[in-house]
Amino acid sequence: MPKTIALIVAAGRGERAGGGQPKQFRPLLGEPMLRRSVAAFACRGDIHSVQVVASADQLDAVAAMLAGIGTRQLVAGGSTRQQSVLRGLERVLEEKPDFVLVHDAARPLVAQPLIGRVIRALADGAEAAIPLLSVVDTLKHKAGDGWITVPRDGLYRAQTPQGFRYQSILSAHRTHAATDVTDDMALAELAGMAITPVEGDDANMKVTVAEDFRFAERLLMGEMAEFRTGMGFDAHRFCPGDHVWLCGLRIAHDQGLEGHSDADAGLHALTDSILGAISAGDIGQHFPPTDEKWRGAASALFLEHAAGLVTALGGAVVHCDITLICERPKIGPHREAMRARMADILKLEISRVAVKATTTEGMGFTGRREGLAAQAVATVRLPRR
Ligand code: MG
């Protein structure tokens, strides 16, 4: 198999995007753009290693950002994109790569099929394989006070990753180091390399200005995330006592609630709804009532555990809605504190936690005040597999 190296260019300052840091370090749905870009190449079996070119003063931050991603090395970049790419190319000289893919960190939505097309074109003999897209909008050129419509026939947009025979692009960079260009294909043109176009991908957008972040996140949500819903129900019986636990709050009451743990039906229903959304069984399987360890346990532990399972899947709880069913205690005075407590346990904004209360008009076990019940619905975002 030919030896292919990926060079991710991340040395830019990216001021146009705002946000007070280089745009490639800013998160998209919680994950830095750079990490997404690097991971797209590091996960491939046909790529030998990934070289990440970043500003010398940001190498430590970049290393932390890329923790856990294997087969990648960091290279200190230069003051221009072109210098940075040349440094990356020189750095791997001794590894004798056959091919190199140069990719801008600001294209974090690069899809595997596109990377595959570029590598395949090189393997099929291309000297330079460039993802191109035709121009569909009508182009206008501002000329003085007027406008001129530019014929779009024969016009293309170039994307990255751009793939090259290593020796050819290294030589082009060395020869034309003093010529200012905005991509590597431009140097390939100057060096007279044969260019093989491959089909680009509209979703492989270059995140440049602030609005691009929102657009890129919308694309990510639609293509890479899915939402699942789970429901939970629980009931506990009143017993002699002077307080109940409900939705994580200790509420003074003229009765208590029977249960192995703290008998917090609100948190039990919510925990079950989260477990349901990820098809991970129920609270009894995770915390058996036969286990002495959980006697009198604070149910916040159960909720934290369920939320932790979602995090471990790369997902997040995005909303939960709890209905408490009882004649007493009155829920209204505690509603906001309950929301705040559950938002705190789940590390959610309070606007993503709803608490509602109802009675059953004197009917049934809650109506007879034998106990209380809770229902919950949780919405979870998970990465699409
Ligand atoms: Mg329970």
mmCIF file of C-alpha atoms and ligand atoms in Angstrom:
data_model
loop_
_atom_site.group_PDB
_atom_site.id
_atom_site.type_symbol
_atom_site.label_atom_id
_atom_site.label_comp_id
_atom_site.label_asym_id
_atom_site.label_seq_id
_atom_site.Cartn_x
_atom_site.Cartn_y
_atom_site.Cartn_z
ATOM 1 C CA MET A 1 0.000 0.000 0.000
ATOM 2 C CA PRO A 2 1.382 3.463 -0.836
ATOM 3 C CA LYS A 3 2.359 5.590 2.145
ATOM 4 C CA THR A 4 -0.041 8.530 2.468
ATOM 5 C CA ILE A 5 0.410 11.370 4.933
ATOM 6 C CA ALA A 6 -2.222 13.970 5.815
ATOM 7 C CA LEU A 7 -1.127 17.521 6.555
ATOM 8 C CA ILE A 8 -3.702 19.569 8.466
ATOM 9 C CA VAL A 9 -3.047 23.299 8.252
ATOM 10 C CA ALA A 10 -4.152 25.025 11.461
ATOM 11 C CA ALA A 11 -1.685 27.887 11.864
ATOM 12 C CA GLY A 12 -4.054 30.665 10.759
ATOM 13 C CA ARG A 13 -5.320 33.398 13.065
ATOM 14 C CA GLY A 14 -8.858 33.246 11.699
ATOM 15 C CA GLU A 15 -9.854 36.727 12.903
ATOM 16 C CA ARG A 16 -12.822 37.044 10.545
ATOM 17 C CA ALA A 17 -14.845 34.516 12.560
ATOM 18 C CA GLY A 18 -14.695 36.524 15.809
ATOM 19 C CA GLY A 19 -14.813 34.714 19.153
ATOM 20 C CA GLY A 20 -11.439 35.857 20.441
ATOM 21 C CA GLN A 21 -9.466 32.789 19.356
ATOM 22 C CA PRO A 22 -8.388 31.271 16.044
ATOM 23 C CA LYS A 23 -11.527 29.881 14.447
ATOM 24 C CA GLN A 24 -10.096 26.379 14.077
ATOM 25 C CA PHE A 25 -9.983 26.093 17.894
ATOM 26 C CA ARG A 26 -13.608 27.126 18.366
ATOM 27 C CA PRO A 27 -16.119 24.372 19.098
ATOM 28 C CA LEU A 28 -18.735 23.050 16.717
ATOM 29 C CA LEU A 29 -21.414 21.296 18.762
ATOM 30 C CA GLY A 30 -18.932 21.183 21.621
ATOM 31 C CA GLU A 31 -15.923 19.799 19.729
ATOM 32 C CA PRO A 32 -13.111 22.043 18.421
ATOM 33 C CA MET A 33 -13.117 22.320 14.613
ATOM 34 C CA LEU A 34 -9.472 21.275 14.513
ATOM 35 C CA ARG A 35 -10.191 18.072 16.436
ATOM 36 C CA ARG A 36 -12.964 17.139 14.004
ATOM 37 C CA SER A 37 -10.690 17.815 11.022
ATOM 38 C CA VAL A 38 -7.795 15.786 12.422
ATOM 39 C CA ALA A 39 -10.019 12.905 13.532
ATOM 40 C CA ALA A 40 -11.459 12.583 10.007
ATOM 41 C CA PHE A 41 -7.997 11.608 8.737
ATOM 42 C CA ALA A 42 -6.572 9.890 11.829
ATOM 43 C CA CYS A 43 -9.370 7.295 11.791
ATOM 44 C CA ARG A 44 -8.423 5.969 8.324
ATOM 45 C CA GLY A 45 -6.434 2.815 7.769
ATOM 46 C CA ASP A 46 -5.050 4.101 4.460
ATOM 47 C CA ILE A 47 -3.427 7.167 6.054
ATOM 48 C CA HIS A 48 -0.055 6.510 7.656
ATOM 49 C CA SER A 49 0.112 9.590 9.882
ATOM 50 C CA VAL A 50 -1.415 13.024 10.349
ATOM 51 C CA GLN A 51 0.817 16.075 10.658
ATOM 52 C CA VAL A 52 -0.854 19.079 12.278
ATOM 53 C CA VAL A 53 0.800 22.403 11.491
ATOM 54 C CA ALA A 54 0.007 25.048 14.119
ATOM 55 C CA SER A 55 1.553 28.305 15.384
ATOM 56 C CA ALA A 56 4.574 27.667 17.588
ATOM 57 C CA ASP A 57 2.903 29.502 20.509
ATOM 58 C CA GLN A 58 -0.189 27.317 20.272
ATOM 59 C CA LEU A 59 1.354 23.855 20.080
ATOM 60 C CA ASP A 60 0.584 23.070 23.746
ATOM 61 C CA ALA A 61 -3.034 24.114 23.383
ATOM 62 C CA VAL A 62 -3.316 22.072 20.190
ATOM 63 C CA ALA A 63 -1.787 19.005 21.861
ATOM 64 C CA ALA A 64 -4.402 19.232 24.625
ATOM 65 C CA MET A 65 -7.181 19.692 22.073
ATOM 66 C CA LEU A 66 -6.104 16.562 20.205
ATOM 67 C CA ALA A 67 -5.665 14.343 23.277
ATOM 68 C CA GLY A 68 -6.587 10.758 22.534
ATOM 69 C CA ILE A 69 -6.250 11.028 18.752
ATOM 70 C CA GLY A 70 -3.479 8.656 17.688
ATOM 71 C CA THR A 71 -0.994 8.749 14.782
ATOM 72 C CA ARG A 72 -0.632 12.511 14.698
ATOM 73 C CA GLN A 73 2.336 14.797 15.181
ATOM 74 C CA LEU A 74 2.564 18.538 15.667
ATOM 75 C CA VAL A 75 4.670 20.842 13.524
ATOM 76 C CA ALA A 76 5.343 24.538 14.187
ATOM 77 C CA GLY A 77 4.018 26.565 11.251
ATOM 78 C CA GLY A 78 5.298 29.690 9.535
ATOM 79 C CA SER A 79 3.802 33.154 9.145
ATOM 80 C CA THR A 80 1.817 32.295 6.011
ATOM 81 C CA ARG A 81 -0.226 29.260 5.012
ATOM 82 C CA GLN A 82 2.299 28.513 2.296
ATOM 83 C CA GLN A 83 5.249 28.539 4.717
ATOM 84 C CA SER A 84 3.298 26.329 7.102
ATOM 85 C CA VAL A 85 2.577 23.740 4.418
ATOM 86 C CA LEU A 86 6.231 23.736 3.320
ATOM 87 C CA ARG A 87 7.363 23.138 6.924
ATOM 88 C CA GLY A 88 4.945 20.253 7.209
ATOM 89 C CA LEU A 89 6.193 18.774 3.945
ATOM 90 C CA GLU A 90 9.862 19.118 4.966
ATOM 91 C CA ARG A 91 9.101 17.544 8.327
ATOM 92 C CA VAL A 92 8.046 14.216 6.807
ATOM 93 C CA LEU A 93 10.893 14.065 4.262
ATOM 94 C CA GLU A 94 12.594 11.161 5.999
ATOM 95 C CA GLU A 95 9.398 9.160 6.182
ATOM 96 C CA LYS A 96 9.494 8.986 2.364
ATOM 97 C CA PRO A 97 5.754 9.261 1.804
ATOM 98 C CA ASP A 98 4.313 8.482 -1.616
ATOM 99 C CA PHE A 99 1.325 10.807 -1.306
ATOM 100 C CA VAL A 100 0.365 13.781 0.814
ATOM 101 C CA LEU A 101 -3.114 15.204 1.409
ATOM 102 C CA VAL A 102 -3.154 18.862 2.430
ATOM 103 C CA HIS A 103 -6.308 19.883 4.295
ATOM 104 C CA ASP A 104 -7.441 23.123 5.914
ATOM 105 C CA ALA A 105 -8.516 22.714 9.553
ATOM 106 C CA ALA A 106 -11.330 25.157 8.755
ATOM 107 C CA ARG A 107 -13.118 22.409 6.789
ATOM 108 C CA PRO A 108 -14.207 20.221 9.719
ATOM 109 C CA LEU A 109 -17.142 18.663 7.863
ATOM 110 C CA VAL A 110 -14.933 16.775 5.418
ATOM 111 C CA ALA A 111 -16.605 13.428 4.724
ATOM 112 C CA GLN A 112 -14.893 10.062 4.379
ATOM 113 C CA PRO A 113 -16.083 9.444 0.786
ATOM 114 C CA LEU A 114 -14.376 12.656 -0.356
ATOM 115 C CA ILE A 115 -11.069 11.720 1.304
ATOM 116 C CA GLY A 116 -11.435 8.305 -0.313
ATOM 117 C CA ARG A 117 -11.926 9.841 -3.786
ATOM 118 C CA VAL A 118 -8.733 11.897 -3.474
ATOM 119 C CA ILE A 119 -6.656 8.915 -2.306
ATOM 120 C CA ARG A 120 -8.099 6.684 -5.028
ATOM 121 C CA ALA A 121 -7.228 9.214 -7.759
ATOM 122 C CA LEU A 122 -3.618 9.304 -6.510
ATOM 123 C CA ALA A 123 -3.479 5.519 -6.360
ATOM 124 C CA ASP A 124 -4.770 5.476 -9.941
ATOM 125 C CA GLY A 125 -1.789 7.558 -11.036
ATOM 126 C CA ALA A 126 -2.837 11.211 -10.584
ATOM 127 C CA GLU A 127 -0.016 13.610 -9.803
ATOM 128 C CA ALA A 128 -2.448 16.088 -8.206
ATOM 129 C CA ALA A 129 -6.035 15.180 -7.218
ATOM 130 C CA ILE A 130 -8.184 18.203 -6.414
ATOM 131 C CA PRO A 131 -11.833 18.290 -5.211
ATOM 132 C CA LEU A 132 -13.626 20.786 -7.442
ATOM 133 C CA LEU A 133 -17.194 22.034 -7.582
ATOM 134 C CA SER A 134 -18.720 23.890 -10.475
ATOM 135 C CA VAL A 135 -19.984 27.412 -9.873
ATOM 136 C CA VAL A 136 -23.788 27.548 -10.009
ATOM 137 C CA ASP A 137 -24.435 31.126 -8.902
ATOM 138 C CA THR A 138 -24.158 33.867 -11.481
ATOM 139 C CA LEU A 139 -20.972 35.798 -10.827
ATOM 140 C CA LYS A 140 -20.850 39.597 -10.805
ATOM 141 C CA HIS A 141 -17.745 41.707 -10.986
ATOM 142 C CA LYS A 142 -17.852 45.248 -9.614
ATOM 143 C CA ALA A 143 -16.091 47.416 -12.148
ATOM 144 C CA GLY A 144 -15.880 51.074 -11.180
ATOM 145 C CA ASP A 145 -19.471 52.345 -10.802
ATOM 146 C CA GLY A 146 -20.940 49.494 -12.791
ATOM 147 C CA TRP A 147 -21.240 45.754 -12.782
ATOM 148 C CA ILE A 148 -20.143 43.113 -15.231
ATOM 149 C CA THR A 149 -21.567 39.602 -15.341
ATOM 150 C CA VAL A 150 -18.766 37.075 -15.476
ATOM 151 C CA PRO A 151 -19.387 33.990 -17.609
ATOM 152 C CA ARG A 152 -19.237 31.042 -15.242
ATOM 153 C CA ASP A 153 -18.444 28.455 -17.916
ATOM 154 C CA GLY A 154 -15.235 26.740 -16.969
ATOM 155 C CA LEU A 155 -15.153 28.226 -13.451
ATOM 156 C CA TYR A 156 -14.692 25.930 -10.462
ATOM 157 C CA ARG A 157 -14.351 26.184 -6.694
ATOM 158 C CA ALA A 158 -11.390 24.278 -5.233
ATOM 159 C CA GLN A 159 -11.684 22.545 -1.851
ATOM 160 C CA THR A 160 -9.354 20.544 0.356
ATOM 161 C CA PRO A 161 -8.061 17.899 0.942
ATOM 162 C CA GLN A 162 -5.866 18.358 -2.114
ATOM 163 C CA GLY A 163 -3.802 15.259 -2.825
ATOM 164 C CA PHE A 164 -0.391 15.185 -4.443
ATOM 165 C CA ARG A 165 2.553 12.969 -5.200
ATOM 166 C CA TYR A 166 4.776 13.952 -2.331
ATOM 167 C CA GLN A 167 7.967 14.666 -4.273
ATOM 168 C CA SER A 168 6.118 16.751 -6.881
ATOM 169 C CA ILE A 169 4.379 19.080 -4.407
ATOM 170 C CA LEU A 170 7.463 19.378 -2.187
ATOM 171 C CA SER A 171 9.480 20.459 -5.195
ATOM 172 C CA ALA A 172 6.740 22.908 -6.296
ATOM 173 C CA HIS A 173 6.652 24.468 -2.805
ATOM 174 C CA ARG A 174 10.436 24.803 -2.670
ATOM 175 C CA THR A 175 10.669 26.314 -6.150
ATOM 176 C CA HIS A 176 7.810 28.791 -5.715
ATOM 177 C CA ALA A 177 8.228 29.638 -2.030
ATOM 178 C CA ALA A 178 8.301 33.347 -2.855
ATOM 179 C CA THR A 179 5.069 33.304 -4.882
ATOM 180 C CA ASP A 180 1.981 34.145 -2.873
ATOM 181 C CA VAL A 181 -0.885 31.661 -3.426
ATOM 182 C CA THR A 182 -3.989 30.642 -1.472
ATOM 183 C CA ASP A 183 -3.935 26.906 -2.073
ATOM 184 C CA ASP A 184 -1.518 24.161 -3.061
ATOM 185 C CA MET A 185 -3.151 23.488 -6.407
ATOM 186 C CA ALA A 186 -1.943 26.957 -7.453
ATOM 187 C CA LEU A 187 1.643 25.801 -6.948
ATOM 188 C CA ALA A 188 0.911 22.571 -8.792
ATOM 189 C CA GLU A 189 -0.308 24.710 -11.715
ATOM 190 C CA LEU A 190 2.856 26.821 -11.633
ATOM 191 C CA ALA A 191 4.981 23.689 -11.549
ATOM 192 C CA GLY A 192 3.128 22.281 -14.542
ATOM 193 C CA MET A 193 1.786 19.263 -12.655
ATOM 194 C CA ALA A 194 -1.052 17.305 -14.236
ATOM 195 C CA ILE A 195 -4.276 18.098 -12.340
ATOM 196 C CA THR A 196 -6.943 15.411 -11.911
ATOM 197 C CA PRO A 197 -10.268 16.824 -10.707
ATOM 198 C CA VAL A 198 -12.302 14.780 -8.234
ATOM 199 C CA GLU A 199 -15.872 15.554 -7.229
ATOM 200 C CA GLY A 200 -16.037 18.037 -4.343
ATOM 201 C CA ASP A 201 -18.728 18.106 -1.659
ATOM 202 C CA ASP A 202 -20.925 21.102 -0.860
ATOM 203 C CA ALA A 203 -21.093 20.072 2.804
ATOM 204 C CA ASN A 204 -17.291 20.349 2.996
ATOM 205 C CA MET A 205 -17.680 24.062 3.647
ATOM 206 C CA LYS A 206 -14.873 26.328 4.767
ATOM 207 C CA VAL A 207 -15.924 27.843 8.086
ATOM 208 C CA THR A 208 -14.816 31.431 7.760
ATOM 209 C CA VAL A 209 -17.162 34.030 9.233
ATOM 210 C CA ALA A 210 -19.319 33.891 12.368
ATOM 211 C CA GLU A 211 -22.501 32.864 10.506
ATOM 212 C CA ASP A 212 -20.662 29.853 9.066
ATOM 213 C CA PHE A 213 -20.478 28.302 12.543
ATOM 214 C CA ARG A 214 -24.247 28.218 12.864
ATOM 215 C CA PHE A 215 -24.624 26.823 9.365
ATOM 216 C CA ALA A 216 -21.969 24.154 9.975
ATOM 217 C CA GLU A 217 -23.674 23.165 13.240
ATOM 218 C CA ARG A 218 -26.977 22.802 11.403
ATOM 219 C CA LEU A 219 -25.313 20.497 8.897
ATOM 220 C CA LEU A 220 -23.721 18.494 11.702
ATOM 221 C CA MET A 221 -27.012 18.151 13.555
ATOM 222 C CA GLY A 222 -28.827 16.947 10.500
ATOM 223 C CA GLU A 223 -26.200 14.540 9.209
ATOM 224 C CA MET A 224 -24.377 13.387 12.268
ATOM 225 C CA ALA A 225 -26.775 13.593 15.196
ATOM 226 C CA GLU A 226 -30.076 11.973 16.011
ATOM 227 C CA PHE A 227 -32.573 12.587 18.777
ATOM 228 C CA ARG A 228 -34.161 9.895 20.914
ATOM 229 C CA THR A 229 -36.855 10.071 23.538
ATOM 230 C CA GLY A 230 -37.343 7.943 26.639
ATOM 231 C CA MET A 231 -40.084 7.837 29.261
ATOM 232 C CA GLY A 232 -40.117 6.888 32.910
ATOM 233 C CA PHE A 233 -42.715 6.325 35.623
ATOM 234 C CA ASP A 234 -42.404 5.758 39.350
ATOM 235 C CA ALA A 235 -44.558 5.722 42.469
ATOM 236 C CA HIS A 236 -43.818 5.548 46.197
ATOM 237 C CA ARG A 237 -46.097 4.972 49.169
ATOM 238 C CA PHE A 238 -46.440 7.456 52.020
ATOM 239 C CA CYS A 239 -45.283 6.299 55.461
ATOM 240 C CA PRO A 240 -44.821 7.974 58.840
ATOM 241 C CA GLY A 241 -42.169 10.691 58.678
ATOM 242 C CA ASP A 242 -41.537 14.424 58.544
ATOM 243 C CA HIS A 243 -40.195 14.993 55.010
ATOM 244 C CA VAL A 244 -40.153 13.678 51.468
ATOM 245 C CA TRP A 245 -37.457 13.854 48.786
ATOM 246 C CA LEU A 246 -38.820 15.031 45.448
ATOM 247 C CA CYS A 247 -36.870 16.061 42.347
ATOM 248 C CA GLY A 248 -33.707 16.313 44.404
ATOM 249 C CA LEU A 249 -35.211 18.532 47.119
ATOM 250 C CA ARG A 250 -35.894 17.717 50.762
ATOM 251 C CA ILE A 251 -39.415 18.974 51.415
ATOM 252 C CA ALA A 252 -40.860 19.186 54.936
ATOM 253 C CA HIS A 253 -44.099 17.161 55.067
ATOM 254 C CA ASP A 254 -46.258 15.417 57.681
ATOM 255 C CA GLN A 255 -45.429 12.045 56.096
ATOM 256 C CA GLY A 256 -42.415 10.367 54.524
ATOM 257 C CA LEU A 257 -42.074 8.073 51.481
ATOM 258 C CA GLU A 258 -41.235 4.373 51.649
ATOM 259 C CA GLY A 259 -38.356 3.129 49.545
ATOM 260 C CA HIS A 260 -34.966 1.473 49.521
ATOM 261 C CA SER A 261 -33.162 4.687 48.533
ATOM 262 C CA ASP A 262 -34.441 8.162 49.384
ATOM 263 C CA ALA A 263 -37.678 7.257 47.511
ATOM 264 C CA ASP A 264 -37.458 10.304 45.224
ATOM 265 C CA ALA A 265 -40.062 9.281 42.638
ATOM 266 C CA GLY A 266 -39.323 12.373 40.510
ATOM 267 C CA LEU A 267 -35.639 11.561 40.082
ATOM 268 C CA HIS A 268 -36.402 7.845 39.642
ATOM 269 C CA ALA A 269 -38.826 8.543 36.799
ATOM 270 C CA LEU A 270 -36.340 10.966 35.226
ATOM 271 C CA THR A 271 -33.461 8.481 35.541
ATOM 272 C CA ASP A 272 -35.581 5.792 33.882
ATOM 273 C CA SER A 273 -36.540 8.137 31.046
ATOM 274 C CA ILE A 274 -32.865 8.809 30.271
ATOM 275 C CA LEU A 275 -32.036 5.096 30.447
ATOM 276 C CA GLY A 276 -34.987 4.509 28.130
ATOM 277 C CA ALA A 277 -33.743 7.033 25.576
ATOM 278 C CA ILE A 278 -30.490 5.077 25.214
ATOM 279 C CA SER A 279 -32.135 1.643 25.593
ATOM 280 C CA ALA A 280 -30.011 0.937 28.665
ATOM 281 C CA GLY A 281 -32.487 -0.973 30.834
ATOM 282 C CA ASP A 282 -34.061 0.503 33.944
ATOM 283 C CA ILE A 283 -32.998 1.925 37.260
ATOM 284 C CA GLY A 284 -33.550 -1.401 39.033
ATOM 285 C CA GLN A 285 -30.951 -3.108 36.832
ATOM 286 C CA HIS A 286 -28.355 -0.438 37.476
ATOM 287 C CA PHE A 287 -29.112 -0.022 41.190
ATOM 288 C CA PRO A 288 -30.769 -3.249 42.458
ATOM 289 C CA PRO A 289 -32.974 -2.651 45.522
ATOM 290 C CA THR A 290 -31.510 -5.893 46.882
ATOM 291 C CA ASP A 291 -28.089 -4.232 47.072
ATOM 292 C CA GLU A 292 -27.396 -2.839 50.553
ATOM 293 C CA LYS A 293 -25.085 -0.279 48.939
ATOM 294 C CA TRP A 294 -28.074 1.752 47.768
ATOM 295 C CA ARG A 295 -29.980 1.803 51.078
ATOM 296 C CA GLY A 296 -30.928 5.414 51.752
ATOM 297 C CA ALA A 297 -28.889 6.539 48.712
ATOM 298 C CA ALA A 298 -29.397 10.050 47.353
ATOM 299 C CA SER A 299 -31.175 9.550 44.030
ATOM 300 C CA ALA A 300 -29.057 12.314 42.473
ATOM 301 C CA LEU A 301 -26.443 9.547 42.139
ATOM 302 C CA PHE A 302 -28.773 7.504 39.943
ATOM 303 C CA LEU A 303 -29.516 10.489 37.735
ATOM 304 C CA GLU A 304 -25.819 11.355 37.411
ATOM 305 C CA HIS A 305 -25.082 7.760 36.446
ATOM 306 C CA ALA A 306 -27.715 7.756 33.678
ATOM 307 C CA ALA A 307 -26.494 11.103 32.313
ATOM 308 C CA GLY A 308 -22.921 9.748 32.420
ATOM 309 C CA LEU A 309 -23.965 6.799 30.234
ATOM 310 C CA VAL A 310 -25.280 9.271 27.636
ATOM 311 C CA THR A 311 -22.020 11.250 27.754
ATOM 312 C CA ALA A 312 -20.021 8.040 27.294
ATOM 313 C CA LEU A 313 -21.927 7.456 24.052
ATOM 314 C CA GLY A 314 -20.837 10.899 22.828
ATOM 315 C CA GLY A 315 -24.335 12.303 23.373
ATOM 316 C CA ALA A 316 -26.115 14.686 25.703
ATOM 317 C CA VAL A 317 -29.444 15.044 27.484
ATOM 318 C CA VAL A 318 -31.002 18.086 25.838
ATOM 319 C CA HIS A 319 -34.366 18.362 27.592
ATOM 320 C CA CYS A 320 -36.473 16.710 30.270
ATOM 321 C CA ASP A 321 -40.073 17.101 31.346
ATOM 322 C CA ILE A 322 -41.381 15.766 34.661
ATOM 323 C CA THR A 323 -44.985 15.501 35.821
ATOM 324 C CA LEU A 324 -45.593 14.981 39.535
ATOM 325 C CA ILE A 325 -48.930 13.398 40.444
ATOM 326 C CA CYS A 326 -50.071 13.952 44.016
ATOM 327 C CA GLU A 327 -52.647 15.702 46.216
ATOM 328 C CA ARG A 328 -49.951 16.752 48.646
ATOM 329 C CA PRO A 329 -47.347 18.124 49.172
ATOM 330 C CA LYS A 330 -48.087 21.212 47.093
ATOM 331 C CA ILE A 331 -45.539 21.355 44.270
ATOM 332 C CA GLY A 332 -45.980 24.979 43.135
ATOM 333 C CA PRO A 333 -43.862 26.581 45.879
ATOM 334 C CA HIS A 334 -40.961 24.185 45.102
ATOM 335 C CA ARG A 335 -41.173 24.045 41.318
ATOM 336 C CA GLU A 336 -38.367 26.514 40.494
ATOM 337 C CA ALA A 337 -36.004 25.031 43.091
ATOM 338 C CA MET A 338 -36.702 21.545 41.679
ATOM 339 C CA ARG A 339 -35.892 22.712 38.154
ATOM 340 C CA ALA A 340 -32.690 24.370 39.354
ATOM 341 C CA ARG A 341 -31.611 21.267 41.278
ATOM 342 C CA MET A 342 -32.161 18.876 38.358
ATOM 343 C CA ALA A 343 -30.538 21.308 35.896
ATOM 344 C CA ASP A 344 -27.542 21.374 38.228
ATOM 345 C CA ILE A 345 -27.284 17.571 38.419
ATOM 346 C CA LEU A 346 -27.610 17.249 34.631
ATOM 347 C CA LYS A 347 -25.372 20.265 33.863
ATOM 348 C CA LEU A 348 -28.199 21.736 31.773
ATOM 349 C CA GLU A 349 -29.586 25.218 31.401
ATOM 350 C CA ILE A 350 -32.692 25.569 33.549
ATOM 351 C CA SER A 351 -34.753 26.303 30.425
ATOM 352 C CA ARG A 352 -34.204 22.651 29.452
ATOM 353 C CA VAL A 353 -35.849 21.243 32.590
ATOM 354 C CA ALA A 354 -39.641 21.331 33.026
ATOM 355 C CA VAL A 355 -41.623 20.417 36.154
ATOM 356 C CA LYS A 356 -45.401 20.120 36.076
ATOM 357 C CA ALA A 357 -47.828 18.978 38.751
ATOM 358 C CA THR A 358 -51.300 17.559 38.751
ATOM 359 C CA THR A 359 -53.729 15.750 41.015
ATOM 360 C CA THR A 360 -56.037 12.912 40.037
ATOM 361 C CA GLU A 361 -59.146 14.676 41.376
ATOM 362 C CA GLY A 362 -59.346 12.406 44.390
ATOM 363 C CA MET A 363 -59.339 9.216 42.302
ATOM 364 C CA GLY A 364 -56.966 6.282 42.614
ATOM 365 C CA PHE A 365 -54.033 5.794 44.989
ATOM 366 C CA THR A 366 -52.741 9.322 44.598
ATOM 367 C CA GLY A 367 -56.262 10.669 45.093
ATOM 368 C CA ARG A 368 -56.617 8.651 48.292
ATOM 369 C CA ARG A 369 -53.236 10.087 49.345
ATOM 370 C CA GLU A 370 -51.708 6.628 49.717
ATOM 371 C CA GLY A 371 -48.653 7.774 47.823
ATOM 372 C CA LEU A 372 -47.409 9.905 44.971
ATOM 373 C CA ALA A 373 -46.284 9.230 41.421
ATOM 374 C CA ALA A 374 -44.072 10.839 38.773
ATOM 375 C CA GLN A 375 -43.743 10.623 35.005
ATOM 376 C CA ALA A 376 -40.818 11.875 32.960
ATOM 377 C CA VAL A 377 -39.836 12.248 29.328
ATOM 378 C CA ALA A 378 -36.179 12.811 28.389
ATOM 379 C CA THR A 379 -34.851 13.894 24.989
ATOM 380 C CA VAL A 380 -31.312 12.845 24.209
ATOM 381 C CA ARG A 381 -28.985 13.781 21.334
ATOM 382 C CA LEU A 382 -26.725 10.975 20.147
ATOM 383 C CA PRO A 383 -24.101 10.810 17.398
ATOM 384 C CA ARG A 384 -25.434 8.988 14.342
ATOM 385 C CA ARG A 385 -23.476 5.757 13.924
HETATM 386 MG MG MG B 1 -38.582 4.546 42.847
#
